[in-house]
mmCIF file of C-alpha atoms in Angstrom:
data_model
loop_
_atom_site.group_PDB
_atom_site.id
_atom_site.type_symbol
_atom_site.label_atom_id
_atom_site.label_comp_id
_atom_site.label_asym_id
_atom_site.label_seq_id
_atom_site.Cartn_x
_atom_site.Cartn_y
_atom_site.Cartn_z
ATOM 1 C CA UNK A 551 55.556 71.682 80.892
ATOM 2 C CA UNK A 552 52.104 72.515 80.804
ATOM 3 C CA UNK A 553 51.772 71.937 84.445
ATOM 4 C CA UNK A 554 54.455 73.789 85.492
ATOM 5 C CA UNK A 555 53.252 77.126 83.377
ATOM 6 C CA UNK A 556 49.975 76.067 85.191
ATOM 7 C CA UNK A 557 51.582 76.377 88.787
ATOM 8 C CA UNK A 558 54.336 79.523 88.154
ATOM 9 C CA UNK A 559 50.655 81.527 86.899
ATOM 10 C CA UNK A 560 48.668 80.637 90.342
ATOM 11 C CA UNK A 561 51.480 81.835 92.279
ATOM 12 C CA UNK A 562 51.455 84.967 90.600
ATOM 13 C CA UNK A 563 47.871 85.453 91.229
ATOM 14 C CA UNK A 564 48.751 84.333 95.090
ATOM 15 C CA UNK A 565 51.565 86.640 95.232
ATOM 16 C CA UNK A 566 49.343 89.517 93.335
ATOM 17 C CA UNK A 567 46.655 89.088 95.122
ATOM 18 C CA UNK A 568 48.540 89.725 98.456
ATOM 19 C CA UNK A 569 49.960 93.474 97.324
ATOM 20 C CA UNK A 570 47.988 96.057 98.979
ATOM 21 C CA UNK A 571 44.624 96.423 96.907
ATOM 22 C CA UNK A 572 43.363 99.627 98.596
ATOM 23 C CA UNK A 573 44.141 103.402 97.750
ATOM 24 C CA UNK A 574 44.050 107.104 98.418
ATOM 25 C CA UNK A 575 43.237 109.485 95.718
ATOM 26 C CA UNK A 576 42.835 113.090 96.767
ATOM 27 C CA UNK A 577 40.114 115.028 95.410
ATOM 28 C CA UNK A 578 40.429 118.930 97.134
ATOM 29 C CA UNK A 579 42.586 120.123 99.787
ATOM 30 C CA UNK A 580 41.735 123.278 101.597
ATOM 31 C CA UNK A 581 43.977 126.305 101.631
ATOM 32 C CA UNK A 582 46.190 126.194 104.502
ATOM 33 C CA UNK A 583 44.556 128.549 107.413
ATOM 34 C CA UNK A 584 43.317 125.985 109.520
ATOM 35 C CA UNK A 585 44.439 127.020 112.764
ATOM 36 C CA UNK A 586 45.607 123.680 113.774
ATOM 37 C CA UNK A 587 42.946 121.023 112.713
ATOM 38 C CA UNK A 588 43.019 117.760 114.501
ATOM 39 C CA UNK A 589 40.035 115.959 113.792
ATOM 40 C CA UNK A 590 37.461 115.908 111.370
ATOM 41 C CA UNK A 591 33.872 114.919 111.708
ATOM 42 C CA UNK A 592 31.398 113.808 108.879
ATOM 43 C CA UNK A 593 27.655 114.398 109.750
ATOM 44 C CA UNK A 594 25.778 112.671 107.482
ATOM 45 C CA UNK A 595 22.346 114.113 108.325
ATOM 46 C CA UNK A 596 23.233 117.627 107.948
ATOM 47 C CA UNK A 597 25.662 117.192 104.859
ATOM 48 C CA UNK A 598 28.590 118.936 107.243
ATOM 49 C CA UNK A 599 32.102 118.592 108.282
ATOM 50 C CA UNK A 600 32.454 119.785 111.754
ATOM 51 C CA UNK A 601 36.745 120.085 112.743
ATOM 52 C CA UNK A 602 38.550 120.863 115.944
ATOM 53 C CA UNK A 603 40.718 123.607 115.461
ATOM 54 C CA UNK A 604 42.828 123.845 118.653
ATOM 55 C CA UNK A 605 44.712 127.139 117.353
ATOM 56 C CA UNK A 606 48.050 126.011 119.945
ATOM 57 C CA UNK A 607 49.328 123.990 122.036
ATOM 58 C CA UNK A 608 47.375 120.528 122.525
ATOM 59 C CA UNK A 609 48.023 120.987 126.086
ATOM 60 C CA UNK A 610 47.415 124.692 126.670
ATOM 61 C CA UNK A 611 44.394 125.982 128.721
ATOM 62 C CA UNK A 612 44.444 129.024 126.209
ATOM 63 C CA UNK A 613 40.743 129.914 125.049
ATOM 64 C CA UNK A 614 41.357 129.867 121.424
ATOM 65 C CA UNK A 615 40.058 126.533 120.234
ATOM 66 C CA UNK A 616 36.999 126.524 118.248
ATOM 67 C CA UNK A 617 35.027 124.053 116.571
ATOM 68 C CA UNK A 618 34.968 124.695 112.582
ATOM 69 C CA UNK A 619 31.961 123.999 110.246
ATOM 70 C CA UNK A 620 33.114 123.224 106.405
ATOM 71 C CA UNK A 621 31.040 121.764 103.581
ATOM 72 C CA UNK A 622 32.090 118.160 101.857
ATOM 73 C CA UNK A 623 33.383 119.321 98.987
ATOM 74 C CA UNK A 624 35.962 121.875 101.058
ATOM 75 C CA UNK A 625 34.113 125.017 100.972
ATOM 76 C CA UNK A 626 34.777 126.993 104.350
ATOM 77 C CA UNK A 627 31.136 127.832 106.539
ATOM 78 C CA UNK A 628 32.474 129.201 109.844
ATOM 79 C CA UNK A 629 35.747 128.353 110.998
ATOM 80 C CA UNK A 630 34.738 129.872 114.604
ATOM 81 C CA UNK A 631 31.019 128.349 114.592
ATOM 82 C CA UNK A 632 31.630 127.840 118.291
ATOM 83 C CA UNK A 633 34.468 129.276 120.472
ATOM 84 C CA UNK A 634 35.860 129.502 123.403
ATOM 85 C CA UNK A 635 37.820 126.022 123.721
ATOM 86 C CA UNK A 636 41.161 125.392 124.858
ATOM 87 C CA UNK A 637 42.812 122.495 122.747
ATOM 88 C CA UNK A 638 39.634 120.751 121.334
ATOM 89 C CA UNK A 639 40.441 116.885 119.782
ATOM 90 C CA UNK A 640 37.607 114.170 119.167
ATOM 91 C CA UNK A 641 34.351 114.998 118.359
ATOM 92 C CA UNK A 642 31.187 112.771 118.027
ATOM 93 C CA UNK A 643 27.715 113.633 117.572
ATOM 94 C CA UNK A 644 24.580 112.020 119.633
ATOM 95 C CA UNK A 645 21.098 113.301 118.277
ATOM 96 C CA UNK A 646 20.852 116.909 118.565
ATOM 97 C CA UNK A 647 24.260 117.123 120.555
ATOM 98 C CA UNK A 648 27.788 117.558 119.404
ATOM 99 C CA UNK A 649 30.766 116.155 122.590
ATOM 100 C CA UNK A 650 33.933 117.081 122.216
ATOM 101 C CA UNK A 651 37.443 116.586 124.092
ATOM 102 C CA UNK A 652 38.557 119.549 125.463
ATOM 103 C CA UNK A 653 41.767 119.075 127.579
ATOM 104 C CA UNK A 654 39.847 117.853 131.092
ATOM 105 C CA UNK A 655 36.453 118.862 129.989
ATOM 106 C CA UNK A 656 33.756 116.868 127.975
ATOM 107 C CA UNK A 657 31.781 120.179 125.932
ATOM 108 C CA UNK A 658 28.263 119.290 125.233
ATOM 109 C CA UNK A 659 27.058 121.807 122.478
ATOM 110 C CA UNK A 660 23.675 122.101 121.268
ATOM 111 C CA UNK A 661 23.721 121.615 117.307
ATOM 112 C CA UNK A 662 20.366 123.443 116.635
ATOM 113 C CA UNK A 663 21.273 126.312 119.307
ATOM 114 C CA UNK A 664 24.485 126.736 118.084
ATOM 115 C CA UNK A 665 25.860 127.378 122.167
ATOM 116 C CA UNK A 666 27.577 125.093 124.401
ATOM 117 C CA UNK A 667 24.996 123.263 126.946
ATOM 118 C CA UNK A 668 27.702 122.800 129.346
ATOM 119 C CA UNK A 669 31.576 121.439 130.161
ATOM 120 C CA UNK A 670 31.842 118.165 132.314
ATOM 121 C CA UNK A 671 35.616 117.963 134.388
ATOM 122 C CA UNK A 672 36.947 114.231 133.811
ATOM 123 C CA UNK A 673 38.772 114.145 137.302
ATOM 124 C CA UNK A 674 42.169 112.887 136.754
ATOM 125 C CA UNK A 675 42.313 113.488 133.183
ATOM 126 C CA UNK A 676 45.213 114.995 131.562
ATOM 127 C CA UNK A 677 44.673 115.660 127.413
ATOM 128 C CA UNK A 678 41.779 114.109 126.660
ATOM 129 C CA UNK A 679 41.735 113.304 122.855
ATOM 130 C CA UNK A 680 39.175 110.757 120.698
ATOM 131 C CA UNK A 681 34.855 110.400 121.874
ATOM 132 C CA UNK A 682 32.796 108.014 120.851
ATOM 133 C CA UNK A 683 29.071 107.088 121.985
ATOM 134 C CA UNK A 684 27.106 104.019 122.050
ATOM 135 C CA UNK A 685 23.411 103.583 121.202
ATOM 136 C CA UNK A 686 22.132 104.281 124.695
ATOM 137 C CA UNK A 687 24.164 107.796 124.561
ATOM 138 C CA UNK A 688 26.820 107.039 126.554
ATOM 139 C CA UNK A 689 30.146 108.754 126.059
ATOM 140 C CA UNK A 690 33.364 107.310 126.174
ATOM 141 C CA UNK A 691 36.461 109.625 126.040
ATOM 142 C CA UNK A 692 40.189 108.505 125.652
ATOM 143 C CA UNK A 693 43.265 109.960 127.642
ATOM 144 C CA UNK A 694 46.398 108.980 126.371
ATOM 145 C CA UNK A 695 48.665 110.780 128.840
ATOM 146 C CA UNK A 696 47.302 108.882 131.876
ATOM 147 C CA UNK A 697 46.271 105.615 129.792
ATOM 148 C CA UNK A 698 42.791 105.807 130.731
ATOM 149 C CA UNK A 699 39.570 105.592 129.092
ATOM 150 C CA UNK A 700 36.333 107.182 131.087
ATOM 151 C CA UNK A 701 32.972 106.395 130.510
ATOM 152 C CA UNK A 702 30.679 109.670 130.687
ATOM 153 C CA UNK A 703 26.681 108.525 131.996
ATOM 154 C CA UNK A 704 24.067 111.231 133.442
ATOM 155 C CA UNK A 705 26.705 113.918 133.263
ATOM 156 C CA UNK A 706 29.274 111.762 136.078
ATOM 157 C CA UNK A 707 32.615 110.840 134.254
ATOM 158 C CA UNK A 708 34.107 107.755 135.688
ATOM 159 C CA UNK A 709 37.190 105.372 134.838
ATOM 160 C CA UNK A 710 36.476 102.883 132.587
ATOM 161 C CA UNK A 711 39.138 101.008 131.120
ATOM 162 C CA UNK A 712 43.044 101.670 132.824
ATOM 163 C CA UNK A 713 46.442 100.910 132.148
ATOM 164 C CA UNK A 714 46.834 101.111 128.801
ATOM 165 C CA UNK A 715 49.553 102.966 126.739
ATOM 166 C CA UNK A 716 48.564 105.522 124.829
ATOM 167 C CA UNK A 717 44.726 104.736 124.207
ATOM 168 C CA UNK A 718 43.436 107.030 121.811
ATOM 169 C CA UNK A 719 40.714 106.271 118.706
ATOM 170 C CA UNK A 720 37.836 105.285 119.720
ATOM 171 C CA UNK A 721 34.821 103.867 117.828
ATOM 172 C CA UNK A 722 31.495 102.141 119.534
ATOM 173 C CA UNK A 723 30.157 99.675 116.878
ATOM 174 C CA UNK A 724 26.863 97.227 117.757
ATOM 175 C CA UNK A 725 28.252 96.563 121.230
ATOM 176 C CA UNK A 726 31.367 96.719 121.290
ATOM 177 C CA UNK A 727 34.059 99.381 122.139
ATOM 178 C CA UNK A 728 37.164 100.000 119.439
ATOM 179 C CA UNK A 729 40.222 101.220 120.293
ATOM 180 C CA UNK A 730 43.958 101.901 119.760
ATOM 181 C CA UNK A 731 46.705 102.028 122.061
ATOM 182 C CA UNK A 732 50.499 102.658 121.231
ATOM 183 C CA UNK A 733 50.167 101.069 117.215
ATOM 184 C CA UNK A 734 47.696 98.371 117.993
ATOM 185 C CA UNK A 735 43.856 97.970 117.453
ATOM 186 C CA UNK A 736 41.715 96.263 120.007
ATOM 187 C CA UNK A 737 38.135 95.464 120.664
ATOM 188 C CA UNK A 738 36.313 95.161 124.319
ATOM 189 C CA UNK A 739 32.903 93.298 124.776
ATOM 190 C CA UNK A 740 30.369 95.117 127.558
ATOM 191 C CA UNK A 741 32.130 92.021 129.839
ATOM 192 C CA UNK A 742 35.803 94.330 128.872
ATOM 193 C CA UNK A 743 37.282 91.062 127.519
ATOM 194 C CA UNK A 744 39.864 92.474 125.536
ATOM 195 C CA UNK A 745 41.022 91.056 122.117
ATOM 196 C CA UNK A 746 44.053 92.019 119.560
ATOM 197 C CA UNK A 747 42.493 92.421 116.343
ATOM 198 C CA UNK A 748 45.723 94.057 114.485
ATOM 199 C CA UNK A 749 49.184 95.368 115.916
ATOM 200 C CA UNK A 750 52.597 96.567 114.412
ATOM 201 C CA UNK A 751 51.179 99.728 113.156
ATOM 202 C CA UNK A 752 53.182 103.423 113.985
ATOM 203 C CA UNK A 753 52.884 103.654 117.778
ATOM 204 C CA UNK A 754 50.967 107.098 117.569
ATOM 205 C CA UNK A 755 48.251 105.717 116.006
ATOM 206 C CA UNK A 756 44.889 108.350 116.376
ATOM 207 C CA UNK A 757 41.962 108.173 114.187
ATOM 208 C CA UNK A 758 39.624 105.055 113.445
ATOM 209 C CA UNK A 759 36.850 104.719 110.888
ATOM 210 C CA UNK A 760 35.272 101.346 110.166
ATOM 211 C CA UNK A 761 34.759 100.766 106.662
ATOM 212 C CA UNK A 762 33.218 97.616 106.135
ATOM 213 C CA UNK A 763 32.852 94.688 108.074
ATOM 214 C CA UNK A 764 35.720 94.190 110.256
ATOM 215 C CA UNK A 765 37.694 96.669 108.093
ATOM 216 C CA UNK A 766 39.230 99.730 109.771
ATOM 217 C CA UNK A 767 40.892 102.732 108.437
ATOM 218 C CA UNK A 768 43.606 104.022 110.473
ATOM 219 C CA UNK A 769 45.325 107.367 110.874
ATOM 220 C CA UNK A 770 48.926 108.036 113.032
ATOM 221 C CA UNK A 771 49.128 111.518 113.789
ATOM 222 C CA UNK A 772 52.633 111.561 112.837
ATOM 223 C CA UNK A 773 51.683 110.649 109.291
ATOM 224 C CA UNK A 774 50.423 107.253 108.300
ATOM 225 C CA UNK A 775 47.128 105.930 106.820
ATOM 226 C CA UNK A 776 46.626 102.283 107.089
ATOM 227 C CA UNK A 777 44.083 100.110 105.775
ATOM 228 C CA UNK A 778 43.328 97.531 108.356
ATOM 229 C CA UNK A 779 42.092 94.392 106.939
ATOM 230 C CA UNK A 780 39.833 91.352 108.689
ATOM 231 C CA UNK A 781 42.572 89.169 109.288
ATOM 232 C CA UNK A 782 44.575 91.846 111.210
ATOM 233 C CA UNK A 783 47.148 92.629 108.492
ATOM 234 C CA UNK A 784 47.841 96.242 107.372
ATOM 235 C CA UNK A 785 48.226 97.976 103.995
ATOM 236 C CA UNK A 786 49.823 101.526 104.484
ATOM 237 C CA UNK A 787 47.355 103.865 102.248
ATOM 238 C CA UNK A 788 49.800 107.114 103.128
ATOM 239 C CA UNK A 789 52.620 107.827 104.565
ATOM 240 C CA UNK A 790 53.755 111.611 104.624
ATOM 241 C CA UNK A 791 56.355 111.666 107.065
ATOM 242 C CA UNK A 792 59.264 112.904 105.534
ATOM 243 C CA UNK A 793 57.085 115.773 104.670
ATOM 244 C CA UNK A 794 56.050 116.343 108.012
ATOM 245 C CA UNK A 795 52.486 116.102 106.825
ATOM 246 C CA UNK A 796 50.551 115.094 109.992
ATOM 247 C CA UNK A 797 47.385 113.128 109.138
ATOM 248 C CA UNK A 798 45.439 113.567 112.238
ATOM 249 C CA UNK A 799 42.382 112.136 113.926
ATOM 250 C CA UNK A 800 40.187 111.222 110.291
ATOM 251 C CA UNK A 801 36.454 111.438 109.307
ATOM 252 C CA UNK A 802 34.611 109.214 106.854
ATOM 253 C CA UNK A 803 31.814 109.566 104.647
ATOM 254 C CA UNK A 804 31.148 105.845 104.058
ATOM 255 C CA UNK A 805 28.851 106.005 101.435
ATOM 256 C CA UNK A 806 30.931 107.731 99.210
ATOM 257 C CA UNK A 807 34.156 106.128 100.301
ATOM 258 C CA UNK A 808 35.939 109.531 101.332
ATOM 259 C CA UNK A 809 38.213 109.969 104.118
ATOM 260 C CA UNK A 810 38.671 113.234 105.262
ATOM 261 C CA UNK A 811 42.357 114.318 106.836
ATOM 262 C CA UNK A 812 43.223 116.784 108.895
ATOM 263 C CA UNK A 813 46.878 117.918 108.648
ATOM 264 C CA UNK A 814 47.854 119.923 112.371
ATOM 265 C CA UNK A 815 50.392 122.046 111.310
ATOM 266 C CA UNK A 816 49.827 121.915 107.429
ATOM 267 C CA UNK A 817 46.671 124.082 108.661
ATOM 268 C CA UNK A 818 44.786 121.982 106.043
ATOM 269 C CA UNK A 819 42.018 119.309 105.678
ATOM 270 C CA UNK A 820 42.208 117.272 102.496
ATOM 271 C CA UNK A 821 39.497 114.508 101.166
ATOM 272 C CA UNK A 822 40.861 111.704 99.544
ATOM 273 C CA UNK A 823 38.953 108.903 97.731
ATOM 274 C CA UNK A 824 38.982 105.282 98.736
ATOM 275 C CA UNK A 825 39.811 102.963 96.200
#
């Protein structure tokens, strides 16, 4: 009998042990005038969230974007600290340099300067969305409408990975390139051997922060936040669908274990705490 007791309890602890073990717990939300924020950036050196407000259509040549500047605990700095964009998506910062995904342009702004350095065409790009750079500077920029991913060296864009889905997040870590495409996660080697590290996940998944070791978090533009584990399996962290909350392309402040989300048409960032 004792046995038995012995057994039923280490399933338990089996069974409990596979239930998701990850949470998000929101700590401030932003009032909603965001004109349409799709991704959020964390800069760690200079204590600032920089967000891509595109202010209309994602696919509209318009000249409203901008590219917000907001504290970490929510407070509002300039919500037009550099203007002039179309739809602006991705951001990622090299040095002294902010790049950012502006419809068919790469815009290289000058942090320091606070002015735009200058806009690189991606020839045969279509809605360019997520950046990412590796430690020699070199920029790689998803396309999801023509399933293409360039690579951006000396100021010449060129194709770099093709026929994929719906590539979007992007994240260069040691040397390898991260990215999602149509609900899946992958990773490519600088030999682009391509490997499935997790899949089944809402097919428009956007945003990708790692957060430990072969640990991902994952945001779906149409509303999910997944937790991504080693072994490839998923925990969902947030789903806001039925609200038509829209969790956008995420930042991270890794330290501290907060994700930042941008909500499109909510008009609102929010931070929530990892747990």
């Amino acid at each position: 009998m004792k046995k038995n007791i012995f057994y039923i309890l280490l399933l338990f602890i089996i069974s409990f042990s596979s239930i998701a073990q990850h949470s998000l717990n929101r700590i401030w939300i932003t009032d909603s005038i965001l004109p349409i924020p799709e991704s959020v950036l964390y800069d760690k050196t200079d204590q600032i969230l920089y967000t891509s407000l595109m202010d209309g259509s994602p696919a509209e040549r318009d000249g409203k974007g901008s590219i917000g500047k907001l504290a970490p605990d929510g407070k509002i700095i300039n919500l037009n600290w550099i203007q002039g964009l179309n739809a602006p998506k991705g951001m990622a910062k090299f040095k002294n340099k902010l790049f950012v995904a502006d419809l068919t342009e790469i815009v290289i702004i000058d942090i320091k300067q606070q002015k735009i350095l200058k806009k690189i065409t991606v020839d045969d790009a279509k809605i360019l969305n997520d950046v990412t750079i590796d430690k020699k500077g070199i920029v790689y920029v998803s396309d999801p409408k023509v399933g293409k991913i360039f690579k951006l060296e000396n100021d010449i864009a060129t194709v770099y990975l093709e026929n994929l889905n719906k590539p979007n997040g992007l994240k260069f870590i040691d040397n390898n390139l991260y990215f999602l495409d149509n609900g899946s996660l992958y990773k490519i080697n600088d030999k682009k051997t391509k490997q499935l590290l997790a899949e089944g996940m809402d097919e428009n998944t956007d945003g990708i922060e790692p957060i430990a070791d072969n640990e991902f978090i994952v945001s779906c533009w149409t509303g999910i936040v997944y937790y991504v584990n080693k072994d490839g399996s998923k925990e969902i962290l947030s789903d806001t669908r039925k609200e038509e909350y829209y969790s956008a392309d995420i930042g991270l402040d890794n330290e501290k274990k907060i994700v930042y989300v941008p909500s499109l048409f909510k008009k609102t960032i929010a931070a929530y705490s990892l747990r």
